XYZ file of N, CA and C in Angstrom:
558
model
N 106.576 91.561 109.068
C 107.154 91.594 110.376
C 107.181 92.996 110.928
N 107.421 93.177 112.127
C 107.989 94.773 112.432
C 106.669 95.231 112.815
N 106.445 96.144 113.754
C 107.428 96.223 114.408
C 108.078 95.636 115.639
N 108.934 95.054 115.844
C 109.066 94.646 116.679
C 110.832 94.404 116.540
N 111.554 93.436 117.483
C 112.773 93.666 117.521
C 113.334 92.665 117.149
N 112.568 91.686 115.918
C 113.407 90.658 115.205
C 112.112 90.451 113.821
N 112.992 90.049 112.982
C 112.237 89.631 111.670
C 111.059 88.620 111.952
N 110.177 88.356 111.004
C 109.256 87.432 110.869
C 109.839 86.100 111.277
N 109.034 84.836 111.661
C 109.721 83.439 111.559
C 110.395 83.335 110.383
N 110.000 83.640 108.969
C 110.421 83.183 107.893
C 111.802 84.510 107.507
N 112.651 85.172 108.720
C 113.213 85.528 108.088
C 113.044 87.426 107.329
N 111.542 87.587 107.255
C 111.403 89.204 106.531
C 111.107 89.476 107.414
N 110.521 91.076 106.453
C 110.527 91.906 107.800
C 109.707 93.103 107.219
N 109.016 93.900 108.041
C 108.048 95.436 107.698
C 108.942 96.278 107.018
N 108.046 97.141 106.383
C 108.997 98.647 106.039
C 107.706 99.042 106.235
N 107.812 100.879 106.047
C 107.466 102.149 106.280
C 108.086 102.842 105.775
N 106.699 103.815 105.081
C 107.104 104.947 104.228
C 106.595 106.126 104.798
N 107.758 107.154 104.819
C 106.901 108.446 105.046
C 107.452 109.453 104.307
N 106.171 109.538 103.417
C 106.083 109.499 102.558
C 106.367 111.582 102.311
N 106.268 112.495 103.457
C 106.573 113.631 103.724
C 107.959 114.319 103.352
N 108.365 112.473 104.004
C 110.308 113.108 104.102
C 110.732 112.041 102.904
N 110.158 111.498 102.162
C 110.573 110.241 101.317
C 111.502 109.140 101.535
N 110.907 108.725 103.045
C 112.010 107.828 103.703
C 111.480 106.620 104.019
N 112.046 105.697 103.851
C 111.495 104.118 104.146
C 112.426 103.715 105.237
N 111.694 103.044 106.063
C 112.128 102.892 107.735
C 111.638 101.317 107.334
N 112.586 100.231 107.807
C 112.350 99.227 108.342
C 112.236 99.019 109.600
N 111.062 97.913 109.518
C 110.706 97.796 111.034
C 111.805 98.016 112.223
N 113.219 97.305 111.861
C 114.183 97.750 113.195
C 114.703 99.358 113.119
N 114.148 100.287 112.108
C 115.221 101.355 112.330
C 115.221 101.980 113.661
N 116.077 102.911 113.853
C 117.065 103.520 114.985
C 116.467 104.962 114.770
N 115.420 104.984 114.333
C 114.946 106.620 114.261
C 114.453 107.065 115.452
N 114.458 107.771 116.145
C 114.047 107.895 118.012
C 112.489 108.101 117.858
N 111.416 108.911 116.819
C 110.148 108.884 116.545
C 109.743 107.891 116.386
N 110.157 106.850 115.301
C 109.502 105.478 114.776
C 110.012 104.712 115.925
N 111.220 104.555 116.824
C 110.941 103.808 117.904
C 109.888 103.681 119.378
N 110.167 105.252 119.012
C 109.385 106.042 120.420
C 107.603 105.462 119.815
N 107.473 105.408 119.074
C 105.927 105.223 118.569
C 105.581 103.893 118.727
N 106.857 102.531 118.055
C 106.361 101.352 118.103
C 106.070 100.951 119.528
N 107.489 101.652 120.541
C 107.155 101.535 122.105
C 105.948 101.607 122.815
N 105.064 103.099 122.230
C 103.600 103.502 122.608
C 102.805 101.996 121.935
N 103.110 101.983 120.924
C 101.625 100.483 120.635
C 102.054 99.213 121.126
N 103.613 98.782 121.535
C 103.812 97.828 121.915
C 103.401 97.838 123.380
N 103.158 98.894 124.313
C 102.732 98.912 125.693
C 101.190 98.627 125.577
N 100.581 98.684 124.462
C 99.119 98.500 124.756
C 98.661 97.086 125.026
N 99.341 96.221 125.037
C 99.418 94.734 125.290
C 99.768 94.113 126.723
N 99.992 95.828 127.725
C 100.448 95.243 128.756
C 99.335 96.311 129.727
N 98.254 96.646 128.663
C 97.180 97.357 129.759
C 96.321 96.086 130.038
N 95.698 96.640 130.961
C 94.647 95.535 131.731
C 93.468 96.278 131.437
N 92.420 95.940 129.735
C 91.626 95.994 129.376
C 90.395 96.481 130.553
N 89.588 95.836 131.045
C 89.041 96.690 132.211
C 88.803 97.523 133.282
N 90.531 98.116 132.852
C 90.912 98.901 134.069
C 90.777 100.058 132.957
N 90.672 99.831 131.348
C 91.110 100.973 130.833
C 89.340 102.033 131.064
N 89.372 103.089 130.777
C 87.991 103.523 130.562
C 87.477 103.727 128.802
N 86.380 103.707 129.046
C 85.694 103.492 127.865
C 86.068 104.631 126.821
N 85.983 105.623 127.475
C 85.793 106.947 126.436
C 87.564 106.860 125.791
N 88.206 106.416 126.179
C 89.413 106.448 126.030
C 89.711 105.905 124.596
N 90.938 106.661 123.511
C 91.000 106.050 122.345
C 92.934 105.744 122.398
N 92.991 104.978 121.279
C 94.189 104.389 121.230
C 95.171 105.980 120.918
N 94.361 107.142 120.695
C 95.614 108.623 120.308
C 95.632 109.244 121.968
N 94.676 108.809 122.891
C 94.914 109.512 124.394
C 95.619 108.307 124.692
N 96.448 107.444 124.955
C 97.096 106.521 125.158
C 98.619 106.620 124.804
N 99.005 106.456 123.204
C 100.329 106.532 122.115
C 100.635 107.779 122.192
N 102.015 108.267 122.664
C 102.890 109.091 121.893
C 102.805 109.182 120.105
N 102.324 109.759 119.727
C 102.683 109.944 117.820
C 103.188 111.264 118.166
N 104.600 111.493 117.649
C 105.104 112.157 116.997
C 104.458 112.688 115.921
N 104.233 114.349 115.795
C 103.774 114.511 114.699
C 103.938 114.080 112.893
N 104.923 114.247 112.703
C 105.998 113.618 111.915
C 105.542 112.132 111.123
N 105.172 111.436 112.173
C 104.575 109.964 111.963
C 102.810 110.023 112.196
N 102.323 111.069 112.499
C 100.634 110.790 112.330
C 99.928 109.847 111.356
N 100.558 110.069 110.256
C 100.158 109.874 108.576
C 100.402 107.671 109.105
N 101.244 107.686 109.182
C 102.005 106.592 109.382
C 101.285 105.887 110.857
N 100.927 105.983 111.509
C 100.224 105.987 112.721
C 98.920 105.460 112.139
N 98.530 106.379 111.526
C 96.324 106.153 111.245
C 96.889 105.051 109.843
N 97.974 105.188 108.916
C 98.081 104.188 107.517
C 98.370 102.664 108.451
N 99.657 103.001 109.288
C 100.076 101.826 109.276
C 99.502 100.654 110.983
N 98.925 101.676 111.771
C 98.111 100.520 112.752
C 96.671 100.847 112.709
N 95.873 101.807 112.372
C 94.903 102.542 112.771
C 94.199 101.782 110.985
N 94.295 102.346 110.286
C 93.915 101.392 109.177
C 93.827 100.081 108.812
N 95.204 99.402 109.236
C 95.473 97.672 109.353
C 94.475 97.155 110.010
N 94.103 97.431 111.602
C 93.461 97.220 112.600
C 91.673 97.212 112.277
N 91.864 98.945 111.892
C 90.230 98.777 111.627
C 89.696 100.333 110.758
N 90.295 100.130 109.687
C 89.969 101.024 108.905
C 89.857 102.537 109.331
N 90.145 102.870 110.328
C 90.060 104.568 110.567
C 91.748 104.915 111.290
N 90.787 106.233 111.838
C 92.364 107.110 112.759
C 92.045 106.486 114.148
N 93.640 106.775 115.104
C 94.199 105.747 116.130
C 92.988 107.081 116.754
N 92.860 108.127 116.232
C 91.767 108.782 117.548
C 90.446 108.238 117.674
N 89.689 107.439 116.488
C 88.708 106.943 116.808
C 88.626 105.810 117.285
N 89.427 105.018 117.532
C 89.505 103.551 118.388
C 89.904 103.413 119.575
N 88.515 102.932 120.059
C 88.597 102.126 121.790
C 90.057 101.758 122.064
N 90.523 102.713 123.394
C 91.561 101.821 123.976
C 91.387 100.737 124.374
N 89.913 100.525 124.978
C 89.954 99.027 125.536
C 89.464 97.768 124.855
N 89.263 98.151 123.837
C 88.710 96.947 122.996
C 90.565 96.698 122.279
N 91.097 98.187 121.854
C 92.585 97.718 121.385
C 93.301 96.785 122.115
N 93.331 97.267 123.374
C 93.954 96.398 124.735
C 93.802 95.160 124.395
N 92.186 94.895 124.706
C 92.018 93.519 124.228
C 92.226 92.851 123.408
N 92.481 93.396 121.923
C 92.885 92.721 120.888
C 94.446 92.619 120.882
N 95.170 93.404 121.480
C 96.307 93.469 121.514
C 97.000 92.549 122.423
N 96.396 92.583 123.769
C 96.245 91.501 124.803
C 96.213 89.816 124.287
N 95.149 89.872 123.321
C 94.785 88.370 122.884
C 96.192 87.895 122.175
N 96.602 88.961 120.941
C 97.407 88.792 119.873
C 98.848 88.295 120.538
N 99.064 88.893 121.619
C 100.474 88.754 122.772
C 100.093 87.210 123.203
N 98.950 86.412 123.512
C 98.895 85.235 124.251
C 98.981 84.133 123.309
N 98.223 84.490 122.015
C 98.332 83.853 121.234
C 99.045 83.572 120.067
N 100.205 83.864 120.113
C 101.331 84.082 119.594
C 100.876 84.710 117.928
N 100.681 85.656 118.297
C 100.185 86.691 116.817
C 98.666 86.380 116.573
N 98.250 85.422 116.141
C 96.937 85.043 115.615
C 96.529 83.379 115.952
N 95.268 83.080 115.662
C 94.861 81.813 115.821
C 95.030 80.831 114.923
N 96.059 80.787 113.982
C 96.267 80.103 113.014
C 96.987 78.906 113.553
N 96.725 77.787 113.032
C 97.287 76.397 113.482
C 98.710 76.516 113.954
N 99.593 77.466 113.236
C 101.199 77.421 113.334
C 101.273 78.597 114.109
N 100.563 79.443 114.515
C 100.938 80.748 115.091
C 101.414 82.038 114.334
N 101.961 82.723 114.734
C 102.922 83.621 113.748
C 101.891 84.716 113.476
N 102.773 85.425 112.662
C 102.105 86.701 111.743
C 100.708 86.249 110.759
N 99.967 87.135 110.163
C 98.848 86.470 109.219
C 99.945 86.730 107.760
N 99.570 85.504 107.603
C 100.116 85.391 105.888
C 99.227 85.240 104.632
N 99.932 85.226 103.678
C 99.235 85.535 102.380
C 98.493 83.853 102.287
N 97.716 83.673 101.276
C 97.569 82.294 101.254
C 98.872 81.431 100.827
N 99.028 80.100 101.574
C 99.798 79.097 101.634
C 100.815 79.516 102.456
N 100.540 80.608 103.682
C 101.838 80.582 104.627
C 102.693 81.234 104.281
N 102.519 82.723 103.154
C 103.561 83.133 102.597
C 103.633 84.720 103.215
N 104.873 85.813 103.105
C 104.420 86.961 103.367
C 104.435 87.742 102.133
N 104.496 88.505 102.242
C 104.598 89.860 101.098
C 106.348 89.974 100.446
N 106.990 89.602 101.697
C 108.386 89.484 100.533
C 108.277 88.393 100.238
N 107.510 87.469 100.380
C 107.978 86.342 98.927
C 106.989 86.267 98.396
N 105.937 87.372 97.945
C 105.383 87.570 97.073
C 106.504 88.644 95.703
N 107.169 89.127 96.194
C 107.851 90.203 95.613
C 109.342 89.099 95.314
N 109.935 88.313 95.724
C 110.655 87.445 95.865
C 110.270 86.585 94.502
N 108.956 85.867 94.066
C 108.803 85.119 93.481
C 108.485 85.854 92.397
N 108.036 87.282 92.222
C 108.031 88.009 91.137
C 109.297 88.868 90.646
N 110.549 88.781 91.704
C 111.871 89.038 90.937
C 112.819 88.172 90.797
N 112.571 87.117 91.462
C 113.856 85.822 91.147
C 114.293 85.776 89.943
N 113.144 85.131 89.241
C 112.721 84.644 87.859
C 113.162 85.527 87.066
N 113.232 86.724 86.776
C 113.489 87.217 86.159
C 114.979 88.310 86.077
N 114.920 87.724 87.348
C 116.541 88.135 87.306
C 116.830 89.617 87.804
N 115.438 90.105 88.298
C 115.431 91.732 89.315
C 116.385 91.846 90.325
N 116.691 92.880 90.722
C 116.973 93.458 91.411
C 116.225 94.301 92.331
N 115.955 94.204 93.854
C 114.785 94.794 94.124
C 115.975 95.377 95.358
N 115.175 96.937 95.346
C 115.886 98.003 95.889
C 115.060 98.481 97.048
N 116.214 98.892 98.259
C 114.815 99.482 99.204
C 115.437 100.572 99.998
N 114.389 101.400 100.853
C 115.028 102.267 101.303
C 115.458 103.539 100.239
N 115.361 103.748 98.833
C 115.970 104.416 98.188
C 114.894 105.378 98.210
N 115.200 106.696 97.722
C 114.467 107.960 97.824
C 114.526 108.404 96.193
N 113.610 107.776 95.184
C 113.663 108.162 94.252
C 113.254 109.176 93.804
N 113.896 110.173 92.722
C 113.877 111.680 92.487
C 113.160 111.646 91.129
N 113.768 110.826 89.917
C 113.271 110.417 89.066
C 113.593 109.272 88.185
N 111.992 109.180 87.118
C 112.084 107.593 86.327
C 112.238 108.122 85.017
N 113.795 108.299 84.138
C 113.695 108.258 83.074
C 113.764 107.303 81.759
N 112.791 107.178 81.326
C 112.210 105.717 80.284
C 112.055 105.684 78.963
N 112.809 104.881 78.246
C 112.301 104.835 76.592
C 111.856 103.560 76.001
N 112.140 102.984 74.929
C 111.465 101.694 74.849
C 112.568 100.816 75.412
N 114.013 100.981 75.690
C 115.154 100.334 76.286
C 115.537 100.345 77.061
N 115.675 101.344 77.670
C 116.299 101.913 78.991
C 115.467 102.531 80.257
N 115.839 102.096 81.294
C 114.639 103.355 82.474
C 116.242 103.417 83.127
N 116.260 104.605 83.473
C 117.353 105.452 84.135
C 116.464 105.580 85.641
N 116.900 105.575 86.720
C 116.066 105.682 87.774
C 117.687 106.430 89.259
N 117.007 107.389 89.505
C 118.039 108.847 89.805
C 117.457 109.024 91.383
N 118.017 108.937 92.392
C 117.964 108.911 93.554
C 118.253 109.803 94.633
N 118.208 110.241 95.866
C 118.361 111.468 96.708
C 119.700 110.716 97.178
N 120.727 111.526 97.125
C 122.178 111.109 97.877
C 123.466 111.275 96.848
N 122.821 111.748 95.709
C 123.953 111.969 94.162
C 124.938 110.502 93.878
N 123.932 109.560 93.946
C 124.896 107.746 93.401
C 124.581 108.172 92.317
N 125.566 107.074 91.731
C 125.390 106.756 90.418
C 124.001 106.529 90.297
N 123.095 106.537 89.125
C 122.091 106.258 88.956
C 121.884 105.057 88.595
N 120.624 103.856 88.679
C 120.355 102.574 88.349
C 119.571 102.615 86.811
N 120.404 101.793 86.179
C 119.874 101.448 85.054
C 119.684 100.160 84.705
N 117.960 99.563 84.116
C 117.312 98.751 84.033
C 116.651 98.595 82.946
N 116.160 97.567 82.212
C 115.104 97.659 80.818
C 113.756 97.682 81.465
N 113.384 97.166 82.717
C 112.204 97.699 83.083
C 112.189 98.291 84.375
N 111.150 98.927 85.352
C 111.491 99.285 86.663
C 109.907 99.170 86.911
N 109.927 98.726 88.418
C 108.192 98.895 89.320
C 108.825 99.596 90.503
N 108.112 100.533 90.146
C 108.391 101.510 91.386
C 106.957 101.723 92.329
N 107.274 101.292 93.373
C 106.204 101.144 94.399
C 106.112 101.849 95.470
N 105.081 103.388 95.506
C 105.036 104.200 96.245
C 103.436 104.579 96.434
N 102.924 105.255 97.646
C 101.979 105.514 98.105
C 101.231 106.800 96.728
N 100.259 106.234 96.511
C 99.511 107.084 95.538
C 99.907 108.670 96.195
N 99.331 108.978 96.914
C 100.055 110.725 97.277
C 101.352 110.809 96.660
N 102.216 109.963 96.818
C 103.721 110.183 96.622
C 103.241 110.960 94.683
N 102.670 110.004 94.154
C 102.216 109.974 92.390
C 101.501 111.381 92.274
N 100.791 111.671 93.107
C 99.882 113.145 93.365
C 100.636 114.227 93.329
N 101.238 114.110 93.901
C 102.318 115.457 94.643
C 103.835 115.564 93.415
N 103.345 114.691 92.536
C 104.542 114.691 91.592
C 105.985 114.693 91.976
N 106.203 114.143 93.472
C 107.205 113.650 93.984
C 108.521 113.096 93.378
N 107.887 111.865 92.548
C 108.753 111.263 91.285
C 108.613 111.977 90.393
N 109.446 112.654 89.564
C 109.591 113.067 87.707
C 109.855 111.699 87.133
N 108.685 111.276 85.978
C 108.584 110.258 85.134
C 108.982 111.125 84.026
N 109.975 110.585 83.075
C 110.088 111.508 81.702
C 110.381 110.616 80.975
């Protein structure tokens, strides 16, 4: 879901990582950049495709905040069509963006968002891999470090909480985050 200003039909919803400031933004946050940005791509649905000009790309169009570039080319500019929002047609975006607004997200029999196979999204892919086992799945947290033995993973966070302790942990972050040695694994 997200961005936009209510959850999926089924209830979920987007996140965003940026991954600079180690902050996860759900689709509704109140951050004035990540709003100010979804505003810029949500107006592209209300251009009139042949009025736009050709040479024109979806980065002479959108406000991006510098801040969110990274997040900009990962999270519409990649989804969309594998590159940066500077190399894509405003007016072919228009149009796809245009279509996606009439047709209530996509051409799928039920409408809606595109889902995983059988109509599902990504949280109940993550849903059906922690029920069962009795997880706890955490979000938004700014992890500092993963400390692990054959019993215990200690997992230590930005904000001085108590720390979470677990017999196993999946910690799910953007390969750079793993690069930049962001997390201490010990």
């Amino acid at each position: 879901g997200g961005p936009d200003d209510e959850p999926t039909p089924s209830g979920h919803y987007g996140v965003y990582y940026l991954a600079d400031e180690k902050l996860l933004l759900r689709y509704d946050s109140t951050d004035p950049d990540f709003t100010s940005l979804n505003a810029s791509f949500h107006s592209l649905s209300s251009l009139d495709p042949p009025s736009v000009p050709l040479h024109l790309s979806v980065a002479d169009h959108c406000s991006v905040p510098p801040r969110l570039a990274q997040l900009a080319d990962a999270g519409y500019a990649n989804t969309c069509c594998c590159s940066s929002i500077e190399d894509i047609s405003l007016r072919r975006t228009a149009e796809y963006e245009r279509h996606w607004e009439e047709n209530d997200g996509c051409s799928t029999s039920d409408g809606g968002d595109v889902r995983l196979a059988g109509g599902k999204f990504m949280s109940d892919l993550i849903d059906a891999i922690a029920e069962p086992a009795g997880a706890h799945v955490r979000l938004s947290e700014t992890v500092e470090s993963v400390e692990y033995s054959s019993d215990v993973c200690v997992v230590s966070c930005a904000g001085g909480e108590e720390p979470y302790r677990a017999r196993k942990v999946v910690v799910t972050v953007p390969v750079k985050v793993l690069q930049e040695g962001d997390i201490a694994f010990t």
